[in-house]
Coordinates of C-alpha atoms in Angstrom, one line a residue:
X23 CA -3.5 -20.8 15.2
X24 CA -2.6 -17.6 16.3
X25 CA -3.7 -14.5 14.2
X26 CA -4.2 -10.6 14.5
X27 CA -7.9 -9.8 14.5
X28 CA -9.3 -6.5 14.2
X29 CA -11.9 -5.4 17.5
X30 CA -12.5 -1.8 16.7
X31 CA -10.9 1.3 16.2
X32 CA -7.3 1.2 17.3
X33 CA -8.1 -2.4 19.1
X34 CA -5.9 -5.0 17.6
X35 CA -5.6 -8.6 19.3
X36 CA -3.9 -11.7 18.7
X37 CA -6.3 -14.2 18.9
X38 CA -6.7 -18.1 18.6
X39 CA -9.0 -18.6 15.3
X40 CA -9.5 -22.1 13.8
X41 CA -6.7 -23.4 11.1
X42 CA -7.5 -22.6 7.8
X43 CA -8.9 -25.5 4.9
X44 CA -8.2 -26.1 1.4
X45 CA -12.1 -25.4 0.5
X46 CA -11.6 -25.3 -3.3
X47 CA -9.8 -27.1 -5.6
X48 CA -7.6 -24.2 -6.6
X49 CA -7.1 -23.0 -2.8
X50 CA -3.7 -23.7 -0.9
X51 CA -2.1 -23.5 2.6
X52 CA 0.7 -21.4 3.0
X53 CA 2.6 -21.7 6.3
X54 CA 3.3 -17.8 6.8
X55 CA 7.2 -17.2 7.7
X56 CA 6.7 -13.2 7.3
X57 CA 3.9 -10.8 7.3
X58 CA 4.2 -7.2 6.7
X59 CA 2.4 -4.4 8.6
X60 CA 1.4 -2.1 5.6
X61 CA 0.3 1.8 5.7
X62 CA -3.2 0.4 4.3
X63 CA -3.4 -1.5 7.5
X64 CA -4.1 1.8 9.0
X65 CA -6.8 3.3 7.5
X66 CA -8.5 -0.2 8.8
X67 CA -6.7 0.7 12.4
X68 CA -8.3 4.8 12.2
X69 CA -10.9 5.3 9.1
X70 CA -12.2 2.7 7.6
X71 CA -13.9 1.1 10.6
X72 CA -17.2 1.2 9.2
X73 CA -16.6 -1.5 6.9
X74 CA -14.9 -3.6 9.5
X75 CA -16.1 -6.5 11.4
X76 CA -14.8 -7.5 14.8
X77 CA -12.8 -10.5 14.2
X78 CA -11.5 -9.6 11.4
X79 CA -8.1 -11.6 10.2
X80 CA -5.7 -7.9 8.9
X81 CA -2.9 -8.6 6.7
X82 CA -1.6 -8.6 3.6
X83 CA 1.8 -8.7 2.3
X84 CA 2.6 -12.6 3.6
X85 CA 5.1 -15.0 2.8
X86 CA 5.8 -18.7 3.7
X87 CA 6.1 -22.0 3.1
X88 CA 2.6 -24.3 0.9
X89 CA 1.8 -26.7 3.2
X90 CA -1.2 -27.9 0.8
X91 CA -2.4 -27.6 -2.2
X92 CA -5.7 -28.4 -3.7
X93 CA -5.9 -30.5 -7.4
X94 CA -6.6 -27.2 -9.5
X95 CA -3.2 -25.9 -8.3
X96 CA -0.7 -27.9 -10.4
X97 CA 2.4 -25.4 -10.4
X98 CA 2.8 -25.5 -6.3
X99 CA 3.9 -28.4 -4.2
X100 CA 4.5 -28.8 -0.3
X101 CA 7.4 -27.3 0.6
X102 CA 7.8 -24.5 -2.3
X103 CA 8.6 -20.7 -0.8
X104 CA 6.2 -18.0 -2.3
X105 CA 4.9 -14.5 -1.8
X106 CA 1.5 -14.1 -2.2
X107 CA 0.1 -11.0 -3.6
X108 CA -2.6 -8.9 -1.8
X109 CA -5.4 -9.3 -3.9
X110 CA -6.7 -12.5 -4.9
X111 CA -7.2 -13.0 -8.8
X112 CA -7.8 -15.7 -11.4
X113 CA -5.1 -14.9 -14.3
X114 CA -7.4 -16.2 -16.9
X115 CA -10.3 -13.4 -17.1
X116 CA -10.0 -10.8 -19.7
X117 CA -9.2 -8.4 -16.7
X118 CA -6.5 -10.3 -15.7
X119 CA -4.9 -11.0 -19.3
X120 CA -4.8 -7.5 -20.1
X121 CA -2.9 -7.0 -17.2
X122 CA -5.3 -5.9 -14.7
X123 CA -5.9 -8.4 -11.9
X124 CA -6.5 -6.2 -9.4
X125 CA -10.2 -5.8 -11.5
X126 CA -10.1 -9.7 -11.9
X127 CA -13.5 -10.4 -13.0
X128 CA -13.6 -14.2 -11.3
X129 CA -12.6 -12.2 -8.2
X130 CA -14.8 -8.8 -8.3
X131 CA -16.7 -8.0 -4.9
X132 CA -19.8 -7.4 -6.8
X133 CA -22.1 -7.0 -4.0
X134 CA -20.5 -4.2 -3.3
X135 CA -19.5 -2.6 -6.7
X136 CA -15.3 -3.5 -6.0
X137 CA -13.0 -4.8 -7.9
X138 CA -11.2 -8.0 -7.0
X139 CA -11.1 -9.5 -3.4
X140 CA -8.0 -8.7 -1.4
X141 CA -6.6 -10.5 1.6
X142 CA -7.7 -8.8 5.3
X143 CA -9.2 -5.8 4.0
X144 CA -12.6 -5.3 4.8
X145 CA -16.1 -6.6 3.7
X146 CA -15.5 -3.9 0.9
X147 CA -13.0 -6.7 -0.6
X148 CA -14.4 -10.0 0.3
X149 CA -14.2 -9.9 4.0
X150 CA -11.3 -12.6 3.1
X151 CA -9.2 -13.6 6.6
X152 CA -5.7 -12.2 6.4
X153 CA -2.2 -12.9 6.4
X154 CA -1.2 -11.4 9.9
X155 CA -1.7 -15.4 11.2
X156 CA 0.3 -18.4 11.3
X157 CA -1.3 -19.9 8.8
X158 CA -3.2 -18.8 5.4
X159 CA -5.8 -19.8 3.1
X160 CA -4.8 -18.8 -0.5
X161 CA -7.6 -18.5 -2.9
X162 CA -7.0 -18.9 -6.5
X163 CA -3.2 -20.2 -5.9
X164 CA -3.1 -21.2 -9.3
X165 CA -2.0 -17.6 -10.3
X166 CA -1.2 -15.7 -7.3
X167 CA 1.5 -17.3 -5.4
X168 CA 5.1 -16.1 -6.8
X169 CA 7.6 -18.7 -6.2
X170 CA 11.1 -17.8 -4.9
X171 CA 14.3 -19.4 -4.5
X172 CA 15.9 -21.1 -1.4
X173 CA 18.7 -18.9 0.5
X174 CA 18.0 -15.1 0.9
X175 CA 16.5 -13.9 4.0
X176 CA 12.6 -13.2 4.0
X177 CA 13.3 -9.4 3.8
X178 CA 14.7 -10.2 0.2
X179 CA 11.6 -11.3 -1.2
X180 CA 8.4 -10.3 1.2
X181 CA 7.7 -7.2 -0.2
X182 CA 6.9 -8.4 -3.3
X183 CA 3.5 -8.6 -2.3
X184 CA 2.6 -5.6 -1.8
X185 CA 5.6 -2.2 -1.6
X186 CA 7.5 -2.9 -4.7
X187 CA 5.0 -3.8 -7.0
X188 CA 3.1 -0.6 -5.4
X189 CA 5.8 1.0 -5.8
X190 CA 6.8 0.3 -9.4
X191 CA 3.3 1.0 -10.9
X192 CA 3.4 4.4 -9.0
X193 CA 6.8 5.1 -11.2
X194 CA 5.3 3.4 -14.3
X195 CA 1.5 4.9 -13.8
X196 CA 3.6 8.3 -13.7
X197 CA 5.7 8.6 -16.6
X198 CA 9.1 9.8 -15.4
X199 CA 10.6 10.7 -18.5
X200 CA 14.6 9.6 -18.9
X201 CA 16.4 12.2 -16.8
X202 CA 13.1 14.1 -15.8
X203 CA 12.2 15.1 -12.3
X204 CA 9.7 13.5 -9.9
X205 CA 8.4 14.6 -6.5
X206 CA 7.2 11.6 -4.2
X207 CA 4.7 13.0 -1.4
X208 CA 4.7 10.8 1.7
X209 CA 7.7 8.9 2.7
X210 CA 6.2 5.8 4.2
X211 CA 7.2 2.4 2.2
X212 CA 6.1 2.9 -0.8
X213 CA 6.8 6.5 -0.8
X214 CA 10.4 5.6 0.1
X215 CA 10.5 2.6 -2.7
X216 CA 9.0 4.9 -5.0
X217 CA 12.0 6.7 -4.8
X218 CA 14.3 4.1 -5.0
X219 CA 12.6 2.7 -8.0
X220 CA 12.6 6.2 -9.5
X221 CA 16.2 6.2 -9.7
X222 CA 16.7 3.2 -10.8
X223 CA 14.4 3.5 -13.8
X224 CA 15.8 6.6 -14.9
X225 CA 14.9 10.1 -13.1
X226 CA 17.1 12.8 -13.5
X227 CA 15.7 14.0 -10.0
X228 CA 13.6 12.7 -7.5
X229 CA 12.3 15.0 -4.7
X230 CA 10.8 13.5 -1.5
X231 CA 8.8 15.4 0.6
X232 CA 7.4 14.1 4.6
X233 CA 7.3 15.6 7.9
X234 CA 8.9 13.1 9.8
X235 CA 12.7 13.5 10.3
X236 CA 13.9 9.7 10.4
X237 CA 11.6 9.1 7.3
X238 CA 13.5 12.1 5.7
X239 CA 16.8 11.0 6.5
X240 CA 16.5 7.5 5.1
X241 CA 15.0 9.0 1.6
X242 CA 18.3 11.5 1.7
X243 CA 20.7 9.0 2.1
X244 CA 19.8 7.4 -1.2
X245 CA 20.0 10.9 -3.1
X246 CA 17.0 12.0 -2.7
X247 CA 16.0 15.8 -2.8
X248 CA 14.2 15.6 0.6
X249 CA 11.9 18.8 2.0
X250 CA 10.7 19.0 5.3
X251 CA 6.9 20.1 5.4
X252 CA 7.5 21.5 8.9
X253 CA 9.8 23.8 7.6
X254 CA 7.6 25.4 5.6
X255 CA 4.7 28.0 6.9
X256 CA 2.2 26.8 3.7
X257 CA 1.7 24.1 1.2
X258 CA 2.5 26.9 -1.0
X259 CA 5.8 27.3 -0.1
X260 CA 6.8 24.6 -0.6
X261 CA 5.2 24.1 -4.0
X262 CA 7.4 27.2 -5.0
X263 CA 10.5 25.4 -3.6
X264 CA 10.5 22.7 -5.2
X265 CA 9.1 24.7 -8.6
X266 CA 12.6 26.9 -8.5
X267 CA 14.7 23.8 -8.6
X268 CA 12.9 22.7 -12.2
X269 CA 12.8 26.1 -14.1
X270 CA 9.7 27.6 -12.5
X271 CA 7.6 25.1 -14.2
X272 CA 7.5 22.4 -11.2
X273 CA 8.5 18.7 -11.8
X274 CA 7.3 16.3 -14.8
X275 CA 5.3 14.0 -12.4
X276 CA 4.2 13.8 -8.7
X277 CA 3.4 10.6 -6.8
X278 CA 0.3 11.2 -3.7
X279 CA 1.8 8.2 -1.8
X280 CA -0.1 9.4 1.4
X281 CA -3.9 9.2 0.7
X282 CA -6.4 9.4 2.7
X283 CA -5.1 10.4 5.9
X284 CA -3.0 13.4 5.0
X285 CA -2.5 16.2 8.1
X286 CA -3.7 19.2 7.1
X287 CA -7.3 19.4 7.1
X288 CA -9.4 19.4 10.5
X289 CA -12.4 19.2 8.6
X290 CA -12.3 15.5 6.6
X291 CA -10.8 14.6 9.7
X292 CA -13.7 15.5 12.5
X293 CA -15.6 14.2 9.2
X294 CA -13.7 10.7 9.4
X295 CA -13.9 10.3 13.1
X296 CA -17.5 11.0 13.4
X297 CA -18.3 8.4 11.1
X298 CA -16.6 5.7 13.1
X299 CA -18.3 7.1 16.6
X300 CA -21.9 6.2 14.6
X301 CA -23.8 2.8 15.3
X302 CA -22.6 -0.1 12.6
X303 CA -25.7 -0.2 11.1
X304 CA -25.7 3.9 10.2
X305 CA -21.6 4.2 9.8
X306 CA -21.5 1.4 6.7
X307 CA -24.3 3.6 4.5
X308 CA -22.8 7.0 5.4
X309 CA -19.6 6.1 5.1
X310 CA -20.3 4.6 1.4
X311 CA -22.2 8.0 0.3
X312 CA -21.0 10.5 2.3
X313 CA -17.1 10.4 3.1
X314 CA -14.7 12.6 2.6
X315 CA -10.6 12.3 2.4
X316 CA -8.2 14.5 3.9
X317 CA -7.1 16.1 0.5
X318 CA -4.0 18.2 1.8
X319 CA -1.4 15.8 -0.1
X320 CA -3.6 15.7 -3.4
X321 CA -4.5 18.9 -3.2
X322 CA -0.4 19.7 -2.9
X323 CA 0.4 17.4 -6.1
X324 CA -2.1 19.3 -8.0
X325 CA -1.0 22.4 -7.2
X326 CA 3.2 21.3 -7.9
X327 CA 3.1 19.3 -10.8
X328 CA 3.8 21.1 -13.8
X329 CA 1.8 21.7 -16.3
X330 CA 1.1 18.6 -18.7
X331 CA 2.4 16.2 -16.2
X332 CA 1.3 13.4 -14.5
X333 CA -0.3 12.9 -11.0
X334 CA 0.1 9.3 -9.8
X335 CA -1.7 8.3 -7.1
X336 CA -0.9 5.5 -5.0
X337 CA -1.9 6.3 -1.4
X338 CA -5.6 4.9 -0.8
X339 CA -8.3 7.3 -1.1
X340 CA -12.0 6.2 -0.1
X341 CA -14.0 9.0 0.1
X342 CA -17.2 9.5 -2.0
X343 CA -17.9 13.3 -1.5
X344 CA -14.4 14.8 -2.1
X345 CA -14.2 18.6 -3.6
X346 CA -11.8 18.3 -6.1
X347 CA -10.7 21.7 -8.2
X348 CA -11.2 20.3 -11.4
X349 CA -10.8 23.9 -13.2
X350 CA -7.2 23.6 -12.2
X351 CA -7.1 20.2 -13.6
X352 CA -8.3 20.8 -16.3
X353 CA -6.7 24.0 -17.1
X354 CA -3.2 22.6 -16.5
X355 CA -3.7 19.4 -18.3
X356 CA -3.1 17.4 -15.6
X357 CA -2.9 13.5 -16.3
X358 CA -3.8 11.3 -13.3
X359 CA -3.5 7.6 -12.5
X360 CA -4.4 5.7 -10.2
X361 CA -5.5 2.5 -8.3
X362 CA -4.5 -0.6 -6.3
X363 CA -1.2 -2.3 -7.7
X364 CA -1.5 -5.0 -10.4
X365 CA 0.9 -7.3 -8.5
X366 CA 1.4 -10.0 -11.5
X367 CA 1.7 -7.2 -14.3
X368 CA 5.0 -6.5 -12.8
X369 CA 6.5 -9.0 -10.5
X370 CA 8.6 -10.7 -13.6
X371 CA 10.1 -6.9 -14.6
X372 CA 11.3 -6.6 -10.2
X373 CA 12.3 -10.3 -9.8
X374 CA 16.2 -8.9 -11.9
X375 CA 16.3 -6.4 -9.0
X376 CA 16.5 -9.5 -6.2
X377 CA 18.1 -11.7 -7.5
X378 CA 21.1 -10.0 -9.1
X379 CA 22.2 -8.2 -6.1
X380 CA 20.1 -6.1 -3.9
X381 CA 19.7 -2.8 -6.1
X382 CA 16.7 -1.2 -4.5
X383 CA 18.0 -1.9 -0.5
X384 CA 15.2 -4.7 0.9
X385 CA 17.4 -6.1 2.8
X386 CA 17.5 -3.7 5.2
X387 CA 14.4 -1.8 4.5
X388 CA 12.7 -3.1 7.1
X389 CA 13.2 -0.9 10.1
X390 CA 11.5 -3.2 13.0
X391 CA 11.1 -6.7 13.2
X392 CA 8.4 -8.4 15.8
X393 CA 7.1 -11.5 16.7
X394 CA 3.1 -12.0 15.8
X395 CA 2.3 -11.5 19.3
X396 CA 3.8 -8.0 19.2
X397 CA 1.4 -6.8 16.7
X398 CA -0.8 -4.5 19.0
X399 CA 2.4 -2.5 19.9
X400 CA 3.8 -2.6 16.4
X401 CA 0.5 -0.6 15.5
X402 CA 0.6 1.6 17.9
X403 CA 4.2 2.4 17.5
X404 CA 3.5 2.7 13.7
X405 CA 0.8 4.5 13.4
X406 CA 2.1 7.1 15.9
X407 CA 5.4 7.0 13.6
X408 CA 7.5 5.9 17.3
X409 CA 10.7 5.0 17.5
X410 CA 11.8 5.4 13.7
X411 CA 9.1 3.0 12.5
X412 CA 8.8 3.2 8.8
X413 CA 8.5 -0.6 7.9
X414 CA 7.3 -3.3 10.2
X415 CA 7.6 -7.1 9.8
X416 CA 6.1 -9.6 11.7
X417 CA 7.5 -13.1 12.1
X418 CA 4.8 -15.7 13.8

């Protein structure tokens, strides 16, 4: 089959890999109609090449047709359409039944101190081949598959695996009281769904700040407060912007949707790069002990949220040496949450927003769709933020 395989920094190929096998009784095979190029696939693309392994199978936000099932799967059959979530989880450890599968205990990387295995991301997280391929080999499909119904376009339904549930546990995670005000830092995907979700849960006012005009544009034309970095000469400024349209005090809750890659600091960045430039068997160890994240976007969420609100942080952060001011925190009484998306814990409260009619705009929230053997170009074009690209999907 065909598949996108990860070669080394910025060096994406589709490749011919072997067809994937039912290996366990509770795998199956999922024929992959769409597969989503995701933010997270760039940190794989830029930073985190030390954990990365030439040949690697990227993707994670699939959906298809089962093909196969193995006997421990007894709620799939040949033919059904699902979405399959990004990380890979039992749904019967304690983990998971408390509504945490993205900790799933059956699942846990232990060998290297993760939590549970997720699809095309890194040895980190199982190493596990991704869903950027014709075909794909879904562990534990017992739980993780969501079945959908027959008749809407992919776009209706894809994202479920990864952007709206993302999405909506950066919105629950960040407490948005009714009619209280939110500020969503990086427009990207989830960034933009963050907003949409926003609204449709309740905020009084949702602010959206990016420095890319197309991204800005999309995010207005929904209602949201947008502010354009470049317009500003500091973070500060823009803090005190956004502080004098919610009575000085700044807004209840702010969302970090852009993680580890933030502009604004040429230090964590020379810091990043020079980790990738060292030999594989150095870069692995120093990247576990001594990276570093480009904080400008958390470092701005701190600084606007007002005091006794909530950070929510959604963009990925890896670093394990970051300076953090945790006087300020502290002082302010600063809330945060964070982590990877429980997929499961919310894909029954989203389902309502599909099927119904199409309240949060999937349909056409896709900006660019490619054929499989586009994907070198489509992350080029993405990562570069070209021609207007703010969601990608590929169709093998």
């Amino acid at each position: 089959m065909k598949a996108v395989t990860w070669q080394g920094k910025r060096d994406v190929r589709v490749e011919d890999v072997p067809d994937p096998k039912i290996q366990e009784p509770t795998d199956a095979i999922i024929r992959v109609t769409s597969s989503g190029l995701c933010g997270s696939d760039l940190h794989l693309y830029e930073v985190l090449t030390p954990f990365m392994t030439p040949g690697d199978i990227l993707g994670h936000e699939p959906m298809g047709i089962v093909e196969e099932v193995g006997p421990g799967v007894p709620d799939l059959a040949a033919g059904d359409r699902v979405v399959v979530p990004f990380q890979i989880a039992c749904g019967n450890c304690w983990m998971c039944l408390t509504g945490l599968p993205t900790q799933c205990e059956t699942t846990q990387v232990t060998s290297e101190g993760m939590g549970a295995a997720l699809f095309g991301y890194t040895r980190l997280y199982g190493a596990v081949p991704g869903a950027q391929a014709e075909y794909l080999r879904v562990p534990q499909a017992q739980f993780g598959p969501i079945k959908v119904p027959e008749g809407p376009p992919d776009d209706r339904f894809v994202y479920l695996s990864d952007v709206l549930p993302t999405a909506w546990q950066a919105v629950e995670y960040a407490g948005v009281p009714e009619g209280g005000s939110v500020a969503v830092l990086g427009l990207g995907p989830i960034g933009d769904m963050a907003c949409r979700v926003a609204q449709e849960r309740g905020a009084g006012r949702v602010f959206g700040v990016d420095l890319v005009s197309d991204r800005l544009r999309r995010a207005r034309a929904r209602g949201v407060e947008t502010y354009n970095l470049r317009n500003f000469d500091s973070e500060k400024e823009l803090v005190e912007a956004i502080r004098d349209e919610t009575d000085g005090r700044g807004p209840d809750a702010v969302i970090d949707a852009v993680g580890t890659e933030a502009h604004g600091s040429v230090a964590a960045r020379l810091a990043q790069q020079a980790s990738t430039l060292l030999p594989r068997k150095l870069s692995g160890p120093f990247a576990e002990r001594f990276s570093v994240d480009r904080l400008a976007a958390l470092y701005t969420a701190i600084d606007l949220v007002r005091r006794g609100g909530t950070l929510s942080l959604t963009g990925v952060y890896g670093g394990m040496a970051d300076p953090l001011p945790l006087l300020t925190l502290f002082d302010k009484q600063v809330q945060i949450r964070m982590g990877q998306a429980n997929v499961r814990r919310w894909s029954d409260d989203i389902m309502p927003y599909l099927t119904d009619e199409d309240r949060l705009g999937v349909d056409d929230f896709a900006t660019h769709h490619v054929p499989l053997t586009e994907a070198p170009h489509a992350y080029e074009m993405f990562q570069k933020k070209q021609d207007g690209a703010v969601k990608v999907l590929m169709r093998p």
